Amino acid sequence: MTAPSAPMTQDELKTLVGQAALQYVRPGEVVGVGTGSTVNKFIDALASIKDQIAGAVSSSEASTQRLQALGIPVLDANSVASLGVYIDGADEIDGQGYMIKGGGAALTREKIVAALATQFVCIADASKLVQTLGAFPLPVEVIPMAAAQITRRFAGLGGHAQLRMKDGQPLVTDNGQHILDVHGLKITDPLAFESEVNQWPGVVTVGVFAHQKAQVCLLGTAEGVRTLTY
Ligand code: 5RP
C-alpha cells in the first residue's frame, strides 16, 4: 500500500500554475509579465523556452531584474503595439474574472501592460478565489499630496485607508508615488467602483482590475490546475 501523498504547499501550487501558464505563450511573441511570487514561478518556467520567444514587457523593476537575470530580453512597453497575452497573479479574483491587485505595489504598470494584451491569464492558488472583492485591503497608488483627501473619500464609502510603510517610511513605488491600502470595503460592482475611484484627483491607479479583467484563471488546487474562463 502506498502512503497518501502530502497536500501541496502554497508554494508548490504557485509553481504548478506558473508552469501551466506556458501553454498560453505563443512562439515568436513578446509576452506581458506581471509581478509577485506566483509570477516569479512563471518567469522561471519561461526561461526554459526563452529561445522561442521574442522577449517580455515587464510590469515592475523586480520582474525586469528576474527576467534579465535569466537571459530573457525585456522590451520597453512603448516599443510594442500589442501583446498576445499578459500573465499575472492576483490578490483576489471573483467568479467573473474581476480582481484586486497591487499587493506587490506594482498595480499601475500591471494595468498598463495588461491594457496592451489581448488576453489576461491570471495565475493564482485557490486561496485567491472569492465571492466578493474587498476582504483583501485594496491597494491604491496615489500622488502623495492627495493622500489625506483620498483617505477621507474612502471613509465616506466605509473604507479605512492606511498608508503603506516600508522600513519605517512610506513605501515609494517604481513610479515614485505612495500606496494606500483600504480596509473594510465590499466591492459589489467592480466596474462602477473602478470607474469612480479612477477619477478622484490624485489617484494614479486603483487596484480593482475590472475594465482589465482576466479572461482565464489558472487556479492551483489540491486536485491540480483548474482552468476558469470568463
Ligand atoms: C503585485 C500584484 C500581485 O499579482 C499580487 O499581489 C499577487 O502576488 P503573489 O503572487 O505574490 O501572491 O498585484 O502588485
Coordinates of N, CA, C and O and ligand atoms in Angstrom, one line a residue, residues 10 14 34-41 59-60 86-92 99-108 110 120 122-125 127-128 136 139 164 179 207 209, ligand 1:
Q10 N 1.4 25.9 -0.6 CA 1.0 27.1 -1.4 C 2.1 27.4 -2.4 O 1.8 27.7 -3.6
K14 N 1.8 27.4 -6.5 CA 2.3 28.6 -7.4 C 3.2 28.1 -8.5 O 3.1 28.5 -9.6
G34 N 3.7 40.0 -15.4 CA 3.2 40.6 -14.1 C 4.3 40.6 -13.1 O 5.5 40.6 -13.4
T35 N 3.8 40.7 -11.8 CA 4.7 40.9 -10.7 C 4.2 40.0 -9.5 O 3.0 39.9 -9.3
G36 N 5.1 39.5 -8.7 CA 4.7 38.8 -7.5 C 5.4 37.4 -7.4 O 6.1 36.9 -8.3
S37 N 5.1 36.7 -6.3 CA 5.7 35.4 -6.0 C 5.2 34.4 -7.0 O 5.9 33.4 -7.4
T38 N 3.9 34.4 -7.4 CA 3.4 33.5 -8.4 C 4.0 33.7 -9.8 O 4.4 32.8 -10.5
V39 N 4.1 35.0 -10.1 CA 4.7 35.3 -11.4 C 6.2 34.9 -11.4 O 6.7 34.5 -12.5
N40 N 6.8 35.0 -10.3 CA 8.3 34.6 -10.3 C 8.4 33.1 -10.7 O 9.3 32.8 -11.4
K41 N 7.4 32.3 -10.4 CA 7.4 30.9 -10.8 C 7.2 30.8 -12.3 O 7.8 30.0 -13.0
S59 N 6.2 44.4 -15.8 CA 5.3 45.4 -15.1 C 6.0 45.9 -13.8 O 5.3 46.6 -13.0
S60 N 7.3 45.6 -13.6 CA 8.0 46.2 -12.4 C 9.5 46.0 -12.5 O 10.0 45.2 -13.3
Y86 N -1.0 38.5 -21.4 CA -0.4 39.1 -20.2 C -0.6 38.0 -19.1 O -1.7 37.6 -18.9
I87 N 0.5 37.6 -18.4 CA 0.4 36.6 -17.3 C 0.7 37.3 -16.0 O 1.7 37.9 -15.9
D88 N -0.3 37.2 -15.1 CA 0.0 37.9 -13.8 C -0.8 37.2 -12.7 O -1.8 36.5 -13.0
G89 N -0.4 37.4 -11.5 CA -1.2 36.9 -10.3 C -2.2 37.9 -9.9 O -2.5 38.9 -10.6
A90 N -2.8 37.6 -8.7 CA -3.9 38.5 -8.2 C -3.9 38.3 -6.6 O -3.5 37.2 -6.1
D91 N -4.4 39.3 -6.0 CA -4.7 39.2 -4.5 C -6.0 38.6 -4.2 O -6.2 37.8 -3.3
E92 N -7.0 38.9 -5.1 CA -8.3 38.3 -5.1 C -8.8 38.2 -6.5 O -8.5 39.1 -7.3
M99 N -10.6 41.4 -10.4 CA -9.5 41.1 -9.5 C -9.2 42.4 -8.6 O -9.5 43.5 -9.0
I100 N -8.6 42.1 -7.4 CA -7.9 43.1 -6.7 C -6.4 42.7 -6.9 O -6.0 41.5 -6.7
K101 N -5.6 43.7 -7.2 CA -4.2 43.6 -7.4 C -3.4 44.7 -6.8 O -4.0 45.7 -6.5
G102 N -2.1 44.5 -6.6 CA -1.3 45.6 -6.1 C -0.7 45.3 -4.7 O 0.0 46.2 -4.2
G103 N -0.9 44.0 -4.3 CA -0.2 43.6 -3.0 C 1.3 43.8 -3.1 O 2.0 44.1 -2.1
G104 N 1.8 43.8 -4.3 CA 3.3 43.9 -4.5 C 3.6 45.4 -5.0 O 4.7 45.6 -5.4
A105 N 2.6 46.3 -4.9 CA 2.8 47.7 -5.2 C 3.1 48.0 -6.7 O 3.5 49.1 -7.0
A106 N 2.8 47.0 -7.6 CA 3.1 47.2 -9.0 C 1.9 47.5 -9.8 O 1.9 47.4 -11.1
L107 N 0.8 47.8 -9.2 CA -0.5 47.8 -9.9 C -0.6 48.8 -11.1 O -1.2 48.4 -12.1
T108 N 0.1 49.9 -11.0 CA 0.0 50.9 -12.2 C 0.6 50.3 -13.4 O 0.0 50.2 -14.5
E110 N 1.2 47.2 -13.9 CA 0.5 46.0 -14.3 C -0.7 46.3 -15.2 O -1.0 45.6 -16.1
F120 N -5.7 38.3 -20.8 CA -5.1 38.3 -19.4 C -5.3 37.0 -18.8 O -6.5 36.5 -18.6
C122 N -4.7 35.0 -15.5 CA -4.4 35.1 -14.1 C -3.9 33.8 -13.5 O -4.5 32.7 -13.8
I123 N -2.8 33.8 -12.8 CA -2.3 32.6 -12.2 C -2.4 32.8 -10.7 O -1.9 33.8 -10.1
A124 N -3.0 31.8 -10.0 CA -3.3 32.0 -8.5 C -3.5 30.7 -7.9 O -4.0 29.7 -8.5
D125 N -3.2 30.7 -6.6 CA -3.5 29.5 -5.8 C -5.0 29.7 -5.3 O -5.5 30.8 -5.3
S127 N -6.6 30.0 -2.7 CA -6.9 30.9 -1.6 C -7.4 32.3 -2.2 O -8.0 33.1 -1.5
K128 N -7.0 32.6 -3.4 CA -7.3 33.9 -4.0 C -8.8 34.0 -4.6 O -9.2 35.1 -4.9
F136 N -9.4 41.5 1.0 CA -8.0 41.9 0.9 C -8.0 43.4 0.8 O -8.7 44.0 0.0
P139 N -5.3 48.0 -2.6 CA -4.2 48.9 -2.9 C -4.6 50.0 -3.9 O -5.3 49.8 -4.9
R164 N 0.8 52.7 3.1 CA 1.7 51.5 3.2 C 3.1 52.0 3.6 O 3.6 52.9 2.9
I179 N 1.3 54.3 -1.7 CA 0.2 53.3 -1.8 C -0.6 53.5 -0.5 O -0.1 53.5 0.6
G207 N -6.5 49.6 -7.4 CA -6.2 48.1 -7.6 C -7.3 47.2 -8.0 O -7.2 46.0 -7.9
F209 N -9.2 45.5 -10.9 CA -9.0 45.3 -12.3 C -10.3 44.7 -12.8 O -10.4 43.5 -12.8
Ligands
5RP1 C1 1.6 42.8 -7.4 C2 0.4 42.0 -7.6 C3 0.5 40.5 -7.5 O1 0.0 39.9 -8.6 C4 -0.4 40.1 -6.3 O2 0.0 40.8 -5.2 C5 -0.3 38.6 -6.0 O3 1.0 38.3 -5.6 P1 1.5 36.9 -5.2 O4 1.6 36.1 -6.4 O5 2.9 37.1 -4.6 O6 0.5 36.3 -4.2 O7 -0.7 42.5 -7.9 O8 1.4 44.2 -7.4

